[in-house]
Amino acid sequence: MGHGDLMSKAEDVADQFLRVTKHYLPHVARLCLVSTFLEDGVRMWFQWGEQSDYIDSSWGCGCFLANFFVLLNLLIQLGGCVLILSRNFVQYACFALFGVITMQTVAYSILWDPKFLMRNLSLGGGLLLLLAECRGEARSVFAGVPSLGHQSSPRHLLQLGGRVLLILMFMTLLHFDMSLFSILQNLVGTALIILVAVGFKTKLAALTLVAWLLCINFTFNAFWTVPSYRPMHDFLKYDFFQSLSVIGGLLLVVALGPGGVSMDEKKKEW
C-alpha cells in the first residue's frame, strides 16, 4: 500500500468517524472544553480559604478583595459553563471566561511562566472556536441573506485564531532530550500541529492529536492515583482538565472544519 493510499484510507476513517458522531460530537466537544472552568469553579468553593489567603499574601489587597476575587471566579466560571452547555448567551459566556483567563493570568503570575501562559492561551483558542460555532448557528438562521467574502468573514478568522492558539498546548509537551522515543514524538507532534495550524488534512490531524493527547493525559496526569493531601494531586488535576479542554477544542475543529482561511479550503479552488 502506497503513501497516498494509506493517507486516503486514514481520511476515510476520519470522515466515517465524523458521520457517525456528527449529532453528538459538538456536545462532547463543548463539555470537554469547559471542563477546566467547571473544575476550577468547584475548586474555588472547596479551597476558598487557601485561594483567598494566596491572593491576599501575593497582592496585599486585603481580605475583602481577596474573597471577592474568589467569589467572582467561582460565579463567572460556573455560570459561564452552564450558559455554554445549555446554549444560552454563549457569546457573553465566552467573553466572561476570557475575562477569567485574563484575571488568573495576572493574579497567579502566569504571565511570567511560558508553559502556563501557553496553556492559558490554548484555552482562549478553544473559546474562539466556540464563538465561531455561535456565528455559524446565527448565520444559519439567515441562510438566504447574501454575505461578504467568505474567506475573510469573522467566523473563519475566529477559526484560524482558535486553531493557532490551540496548538500552543502541544508545544508545552515537547521533550528536549536525545532519546529515540522523544525525537520521534517531537517530530510527529510538530508535523501534526503544523497541519492543524495551516489547515491541511485538518480533521485527520486534529483527530490524531486528540488520540495522542488522550493517551498522554490519562497516562501522565492520573491525579486520582495520588492522595488528595499531596500537592502533586492538584498539579496533575490542573493539567488533566486543561488538557481535556484542549481536546474539546480539537473536537470542535473536527466538527466545524478548518474554516475558510485554510489550505483545505484553498484546495477546493485549485
mmCIF file of C-alpha atoms in Angstrom, residues 119-270:
data_model
loop_
_atom_site.group_PDB
_atom_site.id
_atom_site.type_symbol
_atom_site.label_atom_id
_atom_site.label_comp_id
_atom_site.label_asym_id
_atom_site.label_seq_id
_atom_site.Cartn_x
_atom_site.Cartn_y
_atom_site.Cartn_z
ATOM 1 C CA ARG A 119 -1.725 26.610 28.139
ATOM 2 C CA ASN A 120 -3.953 29.543 29.082
ATOM 3 C CA LEU A 121 -3.691 30.891 25.542
ATOM 4 C CA SER A 122 -4.700 27.470 24.201
ATOM 5 C CA LEU A 123 -7.831 27.680 26.372
ATOM 6 C CA GLY A 124 -8.528 31.018 24.714
ATOM 7 C CA GLY A 125 -8.224 29.269 21.359
ATOM 8 C CA GLY A 126 -10.947 26.848 22.393
ATOM 9 C CA LEU A 127 -13.224 29.745 23.327
ATOM 10 C CA LEU A 128 -12.574 31.371 19.932
ATOM 11 C CA LEU A 129 -13.793 28.166 18.294
ATOM 12 C CA LEU A 130 -16.932 28.287 20.430
ATOM 13 C CA LEU A 131 -17.540 31.835 19.234
ATOM 14 C CA ALA A 132 -17.032 30.666 15.641
ATOM 15 C CA GLU A 133 -19.603 27.933 16.196
ATOM 16 C CA CYS A 134 -22.078 30.520 17.526
ATOM 17 C CA ARG A 135 -21.594 32.704 14.477
ATOM 18 C CA GLY A 136 -22.256 29.706 12.257
ATOM 19 C CA GLU A 137 -25.515 28.951 14.080
ATOM 20 C CA ALA A 138 -26.610 32.576 13.876
ATOM 21 C CA ARG A 139 -25.864 32.674 10.145
ATOM 22 C CA SER A 140 -27.925 29.549 9.524
ATOM 23 C CA VAL A 141 -30.992 31.474 10.688
ATOM 24 C CA PHE A 142 -30.410 33.944 7.812
ATOM 25 C CA ALA A 143 -29.265 31.383 5.266
ATOM 26 C CA GLY A 144 -30.801 33.257 2.314
ATOM 27 C CA VAL A 145 -29.180 36.602 3.096
ATOM 28 C CA PRO A 146 -26.095 37.425 0.946
ATOM 29 C CA SER A 147 -22.839 37.775 2.874
ATOM 30 C CA LEU A 148 -19.397 39.281 2.258
ATOM 31 C CA GLY A 149 -16.414 37.297 1.013
ATOM 32 C CA HIS A 150 -16.383 34.068 2.965
ATOM 33 C CA GLN A 151 -12.640 33.716 3.440
ATOM 34 C CA SER A 152 -12.312 36.939 5.446
ATOM 35 C CA SER A 153 -15.524 36.523 7.408
ATOM 36 C CA PRO A 154 -15.270 36.903 11.192
ATOM 37 C CA ARG A 155 -16.210 33.259 11.699
ATOM 38 C CA HIS A 156 -13.334 31.970 9.572
ATOM 39 C CA LEU A 157 -10.873 34.346 11.217
ATOM 40 C CA LEU A 158 -12.045 33.094 14.624
ATOM 41 C CA GLN A 159 -11.476 29.520 13.458
ATOM 42 C CA LEU A 160 -7.960 30.424 12.287
ATOM 43 C CA GLY A 161 -7.146 32.115 15.592
ATOM 44 C CA GLY A 162 -8.596 29.203 17.538
ATOM 45 C CA ARG A 163 -6.535 26.637 15.602
ATOM 46 C CA VAL A 164 -3.292 28.571 16.057
ATOM 47 C CA LEU A 165 -3.814 29.115 19.796
ATOM 48 C CA LEU A 166 -4.881 25.516 20.425
ATOM 49 C CA ILE A 167 -1.575 24.108 19.234
ATOM 50 C CA LEU A 168 0.324 26.051 21.927
ATOM 51 C CA MET A 169 -0.701 23.285 24.353
ATOM 52 C CA PHE A 170 1.318 20.772 22.335
ATOM 53 C CA MET A 171 4.398 22.972 22.348
ATOM 54 C CA THR A 172 4.488 22.505 26.140
ATOM 55 C CA LEU A 173 4.564 18.716 25.643
ATOM 56 C CA LEU A 174 7.733 18.646 23.540
ATOM 57 C CA HIS A 175 10.706 16.978 25.255
ATOM 58 C CA PHE A 176 14.185 18.268 24.554
ATOM 59 C CA ASP A 177 16.268 15.147 25.111
ATOM 60 C CA MET A 178 18.020 12.843 22.685
ATOM 61 C CA SER A 179 16.169 9.582 23.304
ATOM 62 C CA LEU A 180 14.772 7.940 20.181
ATOM 63 C CA PHE A 181 11.213 7.970 21.533
ATOM 64 C CA SER A 182 11.336 11.687 22.382
ATOM 65 C CA ILE A 183 12.783 12.603 18.982
ATOM 66 C CA LEU A 184 10.104 10.568 17.199
ATOM 67 C CA GLN A 185 7.350 12.034 19.384
ATOM 68 C CA ASN A 186 8.586 15.572 18.768
ATOM 69 C CA LEU A 187 8.792 15.085 15.002
ATOM 70 C CA VAL A 188 5.316 13.547 14.691
ATOM 71 C CA GLY A 189 3.778 16.036 17.125
ATOM 72 C CA THR A 190 5.348 19.028 15.373
ATOM 73 C CA ALA A 191 4.127 17.808 11.978
ATOM 74 C CA LEU A 192 0.574 17.378 13.296
ATOM 75 C CA ILE A 193 0.366 20.788 14.971
ATOM 76 C CA ILE A 194 1.668 22.465 11.788
ATOM 77 C CA LEU A 195 -1.029 20.673 9.778
ATOM 78 C CA VAL A 196 -3.735 21.899 12.174
ATOM 79 C CA ALA A 197 -2.347 25.447 12.209
ATOM 80 C CA VAL A 198 -2.264 25.801 8.412
ATOM 81 C CA GLY A 199 -5.486 23.839 7.957
ATOM 82 C CA PHE A 200 -4.172 20.962 5.820
ATOM 83 C CA LYS A 201 -5.736 17.499 6.301
ATOM 84 C CA THR A 202 -7.196 19.273 9.312
ATOM 85 C CA LYS A 203 -9.789 16.801 10.541
ATOM 86 C CA LEU A 204 -7.417 13.844 10.331
ATOM 87 C CA ALA A 205 -4.586 15.754 12.037
ATOM 88 C CA ALA A 206 -6.913 17.051 14.772
ATOM 89 C CA LEU A 207 -8.309 13.557 15.458
ATOM 90 C CA THR A 208 -4.773 12.173 15.670
ATOM 91 C CA LEU A 209 -3.842 14.909 18.157
ATOM 92 C CA VAL A 210 -6.965 14.077 20.188
ATOM 93 C CA ALA A 211 -5.886 10.430 20.416
ATOM 94 C CA TRP A 212 -2.316 11.439 21.287
ATOM 95 C CA LEU A 213 -3.356 13.920 23.964
ATOM 96 C CA LEU A 214 -5.854 11.468 25.483
ATOM 97 C CA CYS A 215 -3.084 8.879 25.871
ATOM 98 C CA ILE A 216 -0.713 11.421 27.412
ATOM 99 C CA ASN A 217 -3.429 12.830 29.681
ATOM 100 C CA PHE A 218 -4.572 9.529 31.184
ATOM 101 C CA THR A 219 -1.000 8.233 31.459
ATOM 102 C CA PHE A 220 0.879 11.191 32.923
ATOM 103 C CA ASN A 221 -1.890 13.275 34.566
ATOM 104 C CA ALA A 222 -3.624 10.487 36.501
ATOM 105 C CA PHE A 223 -4.321 12.652 39.555
ATOM 106 C CA TRP A 224 -6.683 10.031 41.006
ATOM 107 C CA THR A 225 -3.657 7.805 41.742
ATOM 108 C CA VAL A 226 -2.125 10.457 44.037
ATOM 109 C CA PRO A 227 -3.532 11.087 47.542
ATOM 110 C CA SER A 228 -5.519 14.329 47.696
ATOM 111 C CA TYR A 229 -3.395 15.746 50.538
ATOM 112 C CA ARG A 230 -0.253 15.784 48.382
ATOM 113 C CA PRO A 231 0.456 18.956 46.342
ATOM 114 C CA MET A 232 1.121 16.843 43.236
ATOM 115 C CA HIS A 233 -2.570 15.834 43.228
ATOM 116 C CA ASP A 234 -3.684 19.403 42.480
ATOM 117 C CA PHE A 235 -0.948 19.964 39.873
ATOM 118 C CA LEU A 236 -1.896 16.797 37.988
ATOM 119 C CA LYS A 237 -5.594 17.616 38.270
ATOM 120 C CA TYR A 238 -4.985 21.088 36.843
ATOM 121 C CA ASP A 239 -3.010 19.647 33.908
ATOM 122 C CA PHE A 240 -5.598 16.919 33.316
ATOM 123 C CA PHE A 241 -8.553 19.267 32.955
ATOM 124 C CA GLN A 242 -6.618 21.830 30.923
ATOM 125 C CA SER A 243 -5.623 19.069 28.515
ATOM 126 C CA LEU A 244 -9.241 17.882 28.416
ATOM 127 C CA SER A 245 -10.326 21.396 27.431
ATOM 128 C CA VAL A 246 -7.837 21.451 24.557
ATOM 129 C CA ILE A 247 -9.186 18.055 23.465
ATOM 130 C CA GLY A 248 -12.614 19.703 23.391
ATOM 131 C CA GLY A 249 -11.244 22.477 21.202
ATOM 132 C CA LEU A 250 -9.727 19.956 18.792
ATOM 133 C CA LEU A 251 -13.038 18.078 18.627
ATOM 134 C CA LEU A 252 -14.671 21.387 17.682
ATOM 135 C CA VAL A 253 -12.114 21.719 14.884
ATOM 136 C CA VAL A 254 -13.169 18.258 13.690
ATOM 137 C CA ALA A 255 -16.870 19.125 13.951
ATOM 138 C CA LEU A 256 -16.663 22.597 12.377
ATOM 139 C CA GLY A 257 -13.871 22.022 9.873
ATOM 140 C CA PRO A 258 -10.861 24.313 9.412
ATOM 141 C CA GLY A 259 -12.798 27.297 8.042
ATOM 142 C CA GLY A 260 -12.175 29.483 5.013
ATOM 143 C CA VAL A 261 -8.632 30.528 5.960
ATOM 144 C CA SER A 262 -7.017 27.126 5.464
ATOM 145 C CA MET A 263 -5.250 25.030 2.867
ATOM 146 C CA ASP A 264 -8.126 22.548 2.860
ATOM 147 C CA GLU A 265 -10.466 25.330 1.703
ATOM 148 C CA LYS A 266 -7.941 26.563 -0.874
ATOM 149 C CA LYS A 267 -7.684 23.057 -2.343
ATOM 150 C CA LYS A 268 -11.334 23.281 -3.368
ATOM 151 C CA GLU A 269 -10.454 26.225 -5.643
ATOM 152 C CA TRP A 270 -7.474 24.512 -7.325
#
